[in-house]
Amino acid sequence: MQRTRFQPHLILPENKVGRDFIVSDLHGHRAQLDQALQDVDFSEAHDRLISVGDLIDRGPDSAGCLSLLEEPWFWAVRGNHEQMLIETVNQQTDALWSRWLLNGGSWVLNHPDVAQQDWADTLQYLPLTITLPCQDYTVGICHAEYTGEHWGERYDAEDEAIIEWLWGRTRLKRNNRQPVKGVDWVFSGHTIVDKPQQLGNSVFIERGAYLDNPITLIDLQQWLVEN
Protein backbone atom coordinates (compact mmCIF):
# COMPACT_ATOMS: atom_id res chain seq x y z
CA MET A 1 0.00 0.00 0.00
CA GLN A 2 1.37 3.38 -0.96
CA ARG A 3 1.97 5.51 2.11
CA THR A 4 0.51 8.92 1.46
CA ARG A 5 -1.57 11.24 3.61
CA PHE A 6 -3.69 9.29 6.08
CA GLN A 7 -7.35 9.39 5.06
CA PRO A 8 -9.49 7.99 7.89
CA HIS A 9 -12.53 7.93 5.61
CA LEU A 10 -11.42 6.89 2.17
CA ILE A 11 -13.68 7.36 -0.85
CA LEU A 12 -12.83 5.14 -3.82
CA PRO A 13 -13.77 6.00 -7.38
CA GLU A 14 -16.35 3.86 -9.12
CA ASN A 15 -14.94 0.80 -10.86
CA LYS A 16 -16.23 1.15 -14.41
CA VAL A 17 -14.07 -1.55 -15.99
CA GLY A 18 -14.58 -4.55 -13.70
CA ARG A 19 -16.19 -5.97 -10.58
CA ASP A 20 -15.90 -5.09 -6.92
CA PHE A 21 -15.74 -7.87 -4.33
CA ILE A 22 -16.03 -7.51 -0.56
CA VAL A 23 -14.26 -10.12 1.56
CA SER A 24 -14.73 -11.07 5.20
CA ASP A 25 -11.99 -11.25 7.87
CA LEU A 26 -9.06 -13.28 6.51
CA HIS A 27 -7.18 -13.90 9.78
CA GLY A 28 -4.13 -15.23 7.99
CA HIS A 29 -5.92 -17.50 5.51
CA ARG A 30 -4.25 -16.32 2.31
CA ALA A 31 -4.49 -19.67 0.48
CA GLN A 32 -8.24 -19.82 1.10
CA LEU A 33 -8.61 -16.33 -0.35
CA ASP A 34 -6.50 -17.15 -3.39
CA GLN A 35 -8.71 -20.15 -4.12
CA ALA A 36 -11.89 -18.11 -3.70
CA LEU A 37 -10.60 -15.49 -6.13
CA GLN A 38 -9.67 -18.16 -8.62
CA ASP A 39 -13.16 -19.64 -8.35
CA VAL A 40 -14.74 -16.33 -9.45
CA ASP A 41 -12.14 -15.66 -12.18
CA PHE A 42 -10.91 -12.56 -10.40
CA SER A 43 -9.10 -10.21 -12.79
CA GLU A 44 -6.23 -8.32 -11.18
CA ALA A 45 -6.29 -5.93 -14.14
CA HIS A 46 -9.96 -4.97 -13.82
CA ASP A 47 -11.53 -6.16 -10.56
CA ARG A 48 -11.06 -4.85 -7.01
CA LEU A 49 -11.12 -6.58 -3.63
CA ILE A 50 -12.18 -4.62 -0.56
CA SER A 51 -11.58 -6.16 2.88
CA VAL A 52 -13.59 -5.48 6.02
CA GLY A 53 -10.35 -5.77 8.01
CA ASP A 54 -8.65 -8.29 10.31
CA LEU A 55 -6.15 -9.55 7.77
CA ILE A 56 -3.96 -11.02 10.49
CA ASP A 57 -3.76 -13.36 13.52
CA ARG A 58 -5.05 -16.88 14.28
CA GLY A 59 -4.40 -18.30 10.80
CA PRO A 60 -1.31 -19.77 9.10
CA ASP A 61 -0.18 -16.87 6.89
CA SER A 62 -0.64 -13.42 8.39
CA ALA A 63 2.42 -12.10 6.56
CA GLY A 64 0.98 -13.34 3.27
CA CYS A 65 -2.27 -11.53 3.94
CA LEU A 66 -0.39 -8.34 4.80
CA SER A 67 1.39 -8.54 1.45
CA LEU A 68 -2.01 -7.95 -0.17
CA LEU A 69 -1.58 -4.31 0.82
CA GLU A 70 1.08 -4.05 -1.89
CA GLU A 71 -1.44 -4.94 -4.61
CA PRO A 72 -3.10 -2.10 -6.55
CA TRP A 73 -6.38 -4.03 -6.71
CA PHE A 74 -6.68 -4.54 -2.94
CA TRP A 75 -8.13 -2.19 -0.33
CA ALA A 76 -8.93 -2.68 3.35
CA VAL A 77 -10.30 -0.88 6.37
CA ARG A 78 -8.49 -1.22 9.68
CA GLY A 79 -9.71 -4.01 11.94
CA ASN A 80 -9.22 -4.46 15.66
CA HIS A 81 -6.41 -6.97 15.02
CA GLU A 82 -4.52 -4.44 12.92
CA GLN A 83 -5.11 -1.95 15.73
CA MET A 84 -3.61 -4.37 18.24
CA LEU A 85 -0.49 -4.75 16.09
CA ILE A 86 -0.11 -0.98 15.75
CA GLU A 87 -0.53 -0.30 19.47
CA THR A 88 1.63 -3.21 20.64
CA VAL A 89 4.58 -2.57 18.34
CA ASN A 90 4.57 1.19 18.90
CA GLN A 91 4.04 1.20 22.67
CA GLN A 92 5.72 -2.08 23.71
CA THR A 93 3.89 -2.55 27.02
CA ASP A 94 3.44 -5.92 28.68
CA ALA A 95 -0.32 -5.42 28.83
CA LEU A 96 -0.60 -4.77 25.10
CA TRP A 97 1.64 -7.73 24.23
CA SER A 98 -0.42 -9.99 26.49
CA ARG A 99 -3.70 -8.88 24.92
CA TRP A 100 -2.43 -9.36 21.38
CA LEU A 101 -0.77 -12.72 22.01
CA LEU A 102 -3.96 -14.01 23.62
CA ASN A 103 -5.82 -12.97 20.46
CA GLY A 104 -3.59 -14.75 17.97
CA GLY A 105 -0.62 -12.43 17.56
CA SER A 106 2.11 -14.97 18.37
CA TRP A 107 2.97 -15.37 14.66
CA VAL A 108 4.75 -12.02 14.76
CA LEU A 109 7.40 -13.41 17.14
CA ASN A 110 8.86 -15.29 14.15
CA HIS A 111 9.63 -12.00 12.41
CA PRO A 112 12.36 -9.45 13.19
CA ASP A 113 11.64 -6.17 14.94
CA VAL A 114 12.23 -4.21 11.74
CA ALA A 115 9.47 -6.14 9.96
CA GLN A 116 7.10 -5.65 12.88
CA GLN A 117 7.71 -1.90 12.84
CA ASP A 118 7.26 -1.72 9.08
CA TRP A 119 3.88 -3.43 9.37
CA ALA A 120 2.84 -1.08 12.18
CA ASP A 121 3.84 1.93 10.10
CA THR A 122 1.95 0.62 7.08
CA LEU A 123 -1.22 -0.34 8.93
CA GLN A 124 -1.53 3.14 10.43
CA TYR A 125 -2.45 4.29 6.92
CA LEU A 126 -5.45 1.97 6.67
CA PRO A 127 -8.70 3.95 6.68
CA LEU A 128 -11.34 3.44 9.35
CA THR A 129 -14.11 3.45 6.74
CA ILE A 130 -14.27 3.11 2.97
CA THR A 131 -17.03 4.47 0.77
CA LEU A 132 -17.44 3.41 -2.84
CA PRO A 133 -20.03 4.25 -5.46
CA CYS A 134 -21.31 1.28 -7.43
CA GLN A 135 -23.83 1.75 -10.21
CA ASP A 136 -26.42 4.08 -8.66
CA TYR A 137 -25.65 3.05 -5.08
CA THR A 138 -23.30 4.15 -2.31
CA VAL A 139 -21.68 1.38 -0.28
CA GLY A 140 -19.83 1.74 3.02
CA ILE A 141 -17.26 -0.56 4.63
CA CYS A 142 -16.57 -0.53 8.39
CA HIS A 143 -14.83 -3.33 10.29
CA ALA A 144 -16.98 -4.19 13.32
CA GLU A 145 -20.13 -2.09 13.00
CA TYR A 146 -21.33 1.40 12.24
CA THR A 147 -23.72 2.62 14.93
CA GLY A 148 -24.27 6.21 13.83
CA GLU A 149 -27.62 7.28 12.45
CA HIS A 150 -26.08 8.84 9.33
CA TRP A 151 -23.02 7.75 7.32
CA GLY A 152 -21.89 11.38 7.21
CA GLU A 153 -21.52 11.47 11.01
CA ARG A 154 -18.27 9.53 10.73
CA TYR A 155 -16.37 12.72 9.88
CA ASP A 156 -17.08 14.22 13.30
CA ALA A 157 -17.02 11.02 15.34
CA GLU A 158 -15.61 10.93 18.86
CA ASP A 159 -13.13 8.31 20.09
CA GLU A 160 -15.98 6.23 21.54
CA ALA A 161 -17.51 5.82 18.07
CA ILE A 162 -14.16 4.85 16.56
CA ILE A 163 -13.81 2.11 19.19
CA GLU A 164 -17.22 0.80 18.11
CA TRP A 165 -16.11 0.71 14.46
CA LEU A 166 -13.16 -1.47 15.48
CA TRP A 167 -14.58 -3.57 18.33
CA GLY A 168 -18.35 -3.14 18.62
CA ARG A 169 -21.01 -5.85 18.53
CA THR A 170 -24.10 -3.99 19.78
CA ARG A 171 -26.03 -3.84 16.49
CA LEU A 172 -26.06 -7.62 16.19
CA LYS A 173 -26.61 -8.25 19.90
CA ARG A 174 -29.59 -5.89 19.98
CA ASN A 175 -30.90 -6.98 16.56
CA ASN A 176 -30.84 -3.30 15.59
CA ARG A 177 -32.52 -2.98 12.20
CA GLN A 178 -32.46 0.81 12.06
CA PRO A 179 -31.05 1.75 8.63
CA VAL A 180 -27.98 3.96 8.39
CA LYS A 181 -28.98 7.08 6.49
CA GLY A 182 -26.82 8.58 3.76
CA VAL A 183 -25.64 5.23 2.41
CA ASP A 184 -27.37 2.31 0.70
CA TRP A 185 -25.42 -0.55 2.31
CA VAL A 186 -22.78 -0.92 5.04
CA PHE A 187 -20.71 -4.13 5.10
CA SER A 188 -18.89 -5.27 8.23
CA GLY A 189 -17.12 -8.33 9.63
CA HIS A 190 -15.72 -8.97 13.14
CA THR A 191 -18.64 -10.88 14.70
CA ILE A 192 -19.14 -14.46 13.49
CA VAL A 193 -22.48 -15.26 11.88
CA ASP A 194 -23.66 -18.52 10.29
CA LYS A 195 -24.28 -16.76 6.98
CA PRO A 196 -24.29 -13.13 5.85
CA GLN A 197 -26.81 -11.39 8.08
CA GLN A 198 -28.69 -8.23 7.12
CA LEU A 199 -30.01 -5.79 9.74
CA GLY A 200 -31.62 -2.84 8.02
CA ASN A 201 -29.00 -1.85 5.47
CA SER A 202 -26.10 -3.20 7.56
CA VAL A 203 -24.68 -6.53 6.40
CA PHE A 204 -22.40 -8.72 8.55
CA ILE A 205 -20.34 -11.22 6.58
CA GLU A 206 -17.77 -12.76 8.96
CA ARG A 207 -18.16 -16.57 9.21
CA GLY A 208 -14.92 -17.44 11.01
CA ALA A 209 -12.20 -18.62 8.64
CA TYR A 210 -9.96 -19.36 11.64
CA LEU A 211 -12.60 -21.88 12.81
CA ASP A 212 -12.36 -23.70 9.47
CA ASN A 213 -15.45 -21.97 8.12
CA PRO A 214 -15.41 -20.48 4.62
CA ILE A 215 -14.58 -16.87 3.96
CA THR A 216 -17.35 -14.74 2.51
CA LEU A 217 -16.76 -13.18 -0.89
CA ILE A 218 -19.50 -10.79 -1.99
CA ASP A 219 -19.77 -9.84 -5.68
CA LEU A 220 -21.02 -6.33 -5.04
CA GLN A 221 -22.62 -5.73 -8.42
CA GLN A 222 -24.50 -9.02 -8.10
CA TRP A 223 -25.55 -8.19 -4.55
CA LEU A 224 -27.03 -4.86 -5.64
CA VAL A 225 -29.09 -6.58 -8.33
CA GLU A 226 -30.43 -9.28 -6.01
CA ASN A 227 -31.09 -7.24 -2.84
Coordinates of C-alpha atoms in Angstrom, one line a residue:
M1 CA 0.0 0.0 0.0
Q2 CA 1.4 3.4 -1.0
R3 CA 2.0 5.5 2.1
T4 CA 0.5 8.9 1.5
R5 CA -1.6 11.2 3.6
F6 CA -3.7 9.3 6.1
Q7 CA -7.3 9.4 5.1
P8 CA -9.5 8.0 7.9
H9 CA -12.5 7.9 5.6
L10 CA -11.4 6.9 2.2
I11 CA -13.7 7.4 -0.8
L12 CA -12.8 5.1 -3.8
P13 CA -13.8 6.0 -7.4
E14 CA -16.4 3.9 -9.1
N15 CA -14.9 0.8 -10.9
K16 CA -16.2 1.2 -14.4
V17 CA -14.1 -1.6 -16.0
G18 CA -14.6 -4.6 -13.7
R19 CA -16.2 -6.0 -10.6
D20 CA -15.9 -5.1 -6.9
F21 CA -15.7 -7.9 -4.3
I22 CA -16.0 -7.5 -0.6
V23 CA -14.3 -10.1 1.6
S24 CA -14.7 -11.1 5.2
D25 CA -12.0 -11.3 7.9
L26 CA -9.1 -13.3 6.5
H27 CA -7.2 -13.9 9.8
G28 CA -4.1 -15.2 8.0
H29 CA -5.9 -17.5 5.5
R30 CA -4.3 -16.3 2.3
A31 CA -4.5 -19.7 0.5
Q32 CA -8.2 -19.8 1.1
L33 CA -8.6 -16.3 -0.3
D34 CA -6.5 -17.1 -3.4
Q35 CA -8.7 -20.2 -4.1
A36 CA -11.9 -18.1 -3.7
L37 CA -10.6 -15.5 -6.1
Q38 CA -9.7 -18.2 -8.6
D39 CA -13.2 -19.6 -8.4
V40 CA -14.7 -16.3 -9.5
D41 CA -12.1 -15.7 -12.2
F42 CA -10.9 -12.6 -10.4
S43 CA -9.1 -10.2 -12.8
E44 CA -6.2 -8.3 -11.2
A45 CA -6.3 -5.9 -14.1
H46 CA -10.0 -5.0 -13.8
D47 CA -11.5 -6.2 -10.6
R48 CA -11.1 -4.9 -7.0
L49 CA -11.1 -6.6 -3.6
I50 CA -12.2 -4.6 -0.6
S51 CA -11.6 -6.2 2.9
V52 CA -13.6 -5.5 6.0
G53 CA -10.3 -5.8 8.0
D54 CA -8.6 -8.3 10.3
L55 CA -6.1 -9.6 7.8
I56 CA -4.0 -11.0 10.5
D57 CA -3.8 -13.4 13.5
R58 CA -5.0 -16.9 14.3
G59 CA -4.4 -18.3 10.8
P60 CA -1.3 -19.8 9.1
D61 CA -0.2 -16.9 6.9
S62 CA -0.6 -13.4 8.4
A63 CA 2.4 -12.1 6.6
G64 CA 1.0 -13.3 3.3
C65 CA -2.3 -11.5 3.9
L66 CA -0.4 -8.3 4.8
S67 CA 1.4 -8.5 1.5
L68 CA -2.0 -8.0 -0.2
L69 CA -1.6 -4.3 0.8
E70 CA 1.1 -4.0 -1.9
E71 CA -1.4 -4.9 -4.6
P72 CA -3.1 -2.1 -6.6
W73 CA -6.4 -4.0 -6.7
F74 CA -6.7 -4.5 -2.9
W75 CA -8.1 -2.2 -0.3
A76 CA -8.9 -2.7 3.3
V77 CA -10.3 -0.9 6.4
R78 CA -8.5 -1.2 9.7
G79 CA -9.7 -4.0 11.9
N80 CA -9.2 -4.5 15.7
H81 CA -6.4 -7.0 15.0
E82 CA -4.5 -4.4 12.9
Q83 CA -5.1 -2.0 15.7
M84 CA -3.6 -4.4 18.2
L85 CA -0.5 -4.7 16.1
I86 CA -0.1 -1.0 15.8
E87 CA -0.5 -0.3 19.5
T88 CA 1.6 -3.2 20.6
V89 CA 4.6 -2.6 18.3
N90 CA 4.6 1.2 18.9
Q91 CA 4.0 1.2 22.7
Q92 CA 5.7 -2.1 23.7
T93 CA 3.9 -2.5 27.0
D94 CA 3.4 -5.9 28.7
A95 CA -0.3 -5.4 28.8
L96 CA -0.6 -4.8 25.1
W97 CA 1.6 -7.7 24.2
S98 CA -0.4 -10.0 26.5
R99 CA -3.7 -8.9 24.9
W100 CA -2.4 -9.4 21.4
L101 CA -0.8 -12.7 22.0
L102 CA -4.0 -14.0 23.6
N103 CA -5.8 -13.0 20.5
G104 CA -3.6 -14.7 18.0
G105 CA -0.6 -12.4 17.6
S106 CA 2.1 -15.0 18.4
W107 CA 3.0 -15.4 14.7
V108 CA 4.7 -12.0 14.8
L109 CA 7.4 -13.4 17.1
N110 CA 8.9 -15.3 14.2
H111 CA 9.6 -12.0 12.4
P112 CA 12.4 -9.4 13.2
D113 CA 11.6 -6.2 14.9
V114 CA 12.2 -4.2 11.7
A115 CA 9.5 -6.1 10.0
Q116 CA 7.1 -5.6 12.9
Q117 CA 7.7 -1.9 12.8
D118 CA 7.3 -1.7 9.1
W119 CA 3.9 -3.4 9.4
A120 CA 2.8 -1.1 12.2
D121 CA 3.8 1.9 10.1
T122 CA 2.0 0.6 7.1
L123 CA -1.2 -0.3 8.9
Q124 CA -1.5 3.1 10.4
Y125 CA -2.4 4.3 6.9
L126 CA -5.4 2.0 6.7
P127 CA -8.7 4.0 6.7
L128 CA -11.3 3.4 9.3
T129 CA -14.1 3.5 6.7
I130 CA -14.3 3.1 3.0
T131 CA -17.0 4.5 0.8
L132 CA -17.4 3.4 -2.8
P133 CA -20.0 4.2 -5.5
C134 CA -21.3 1.3 -7.4
Q135 CA -23.8 1.7 -10.2
D136 CA -26.4 4.1 -8.7
Y137 CA -25.6 3.0 -5.1
T138 CA -23.3 4.1 -2.3
V139 CA -21.7 1.4 -0.3
G140 CA -19.8 1.7 3.0
I141 CA -17.3 -0.6 4.6
C142 CA -16.6 -0.5 8.4
H143 CA -14.8 -3.3 10.3
A144 CA -17.0 -4.2 13.3
E145 CA -20.1 -2.1 13.0
Y146 CA -21.3 1.4 12.2
T147 CA -23.7 2.6 14.9
G148 CA -24.3 6.2 13.8
E149 CA -27.6 7.3 12.4
H150 CA -26.1 8.8 9.3
W151 CA -23.0 7.8 7.3
G152 CA -21.9 11.4 7.2
E153 CA -21.5 11.5 11.0
R154 CA -18.3 9.5 10.7
Y155 CA -16.4 12.7 9.9
D156 CA -17.1 14.2 13.3
A157 CA -17.0 11.0 15.3
E158 CA -15.6 10.9 18.9
D159 CA -13.1 8.3 20.1
E160 CA -16.0 6.2 21.5
A161 CA -17.5 5.8 18.1
I162 CA -14.2 4.8 16.6
I163 CA -13.8 2.1 19.2
E164 CA -17.2 0.8 18.1
W165 CA -16.1 0.7 14.5
L166 CA -13.2 -1.5 15.5
W167 CA -14.6 -3.6 18.3
G168 CA -18.4 -3.1 18.6
R169 CA -21.0 -5.9 18.5
T170 CA -24.1 -4.0 19.8
R171 CA -26.0 -3.8 16.5
L172 CA -26.1 -7.6 16.2
K173 CA -26.6 -8.2 19.9
R174 CA -29.6 -5.9 20.0
N175 CA -30.9 -7.0 16.6
N176 CA -30.8 -3.3 15.6
R177 CA -32.5 -3.0 12.2
Q178 CA -32.5 0.8 12.1
P179 CA -31.0 1.7 8.6
V180 CA -28.0 4.0 8.4
K181 CA -29.0 7.1 6.5
G182 CA -26.8 8.6 3.8
V183 CA -25.6 5.2 2.4
D184 CA -27.4 2.3 0.7
W185 CA -25.4 -0.5 2.3
V186 CA -22.8 -0.9 5.0
F187 CA -20.7 -4.1 5.1
S188 CA -18.9 -5.3 8.2
G189 CA -17.1 -8.3 9.6
H190 CA -15.7 -9.0 13.1
T191 CA -18.6 -10.9 14.7
I192 CA -19.1 -14.5 13.5
V193 CA -22.5 -15.3 11.9
D194 CA -23.7 -18.5 10.3
K195 CA -24.3 -16.8 7.0
P196 CA -24.3 -13.1 5.9
Q197 CA -26.8 -11.4 8.1
Q198 CA -28.7 -8.2 7.1
L199 CA -30.0 -5.8 9.7
G200 CA -31.6 -2.8 8.0
N201 CA -29.0 -1.8 5.5
S202 CA -26.1 -3.2 7.6
V203 CA -24.7 -6.5 6.4
F204 CA -22.4 -8.7 8.6
I205 CA -20.3 -11.2 6.6
E206 CA -17.8 -12.8 9.0
R207 CA -18.2 -16.6 9.2
G208 CA -14.9 -17.4 11.0
A209 CA -12.2 -18.6 8.6
Y210 CA -10.0 -19.4 11.6
L211 CA -12.6 -21.9 12.8
D212 CA -12.4 -23.7 9.5
N213 CA -15.5 -22.0 8.1
P214 CA -15.4 -20.5 4.6
I215 CA -14.6 -16.9 4.0
T216 CA -17.3 -14.7 2.5
L217 CA -16.8 -13.2 -0.9
I218 CA -19.5 -10.8 -2.0
D219 CA -19.8 -9.8 -5.7
L220 CA -21.0 -6.3 -5.0
Q221 CA -22.6 -5.7 -8.4
Q222 CA -24.5 -9.0 -8.1
W223 CA -25.6 -8.2 -4.5
L224 CA -27.0 -4.9 -5.6
V225 CA -29.1 -6.6 -8.3
E226 CA -30.4 -9.3 -6.0
N227 CA -31.1 -7.2 -2.8

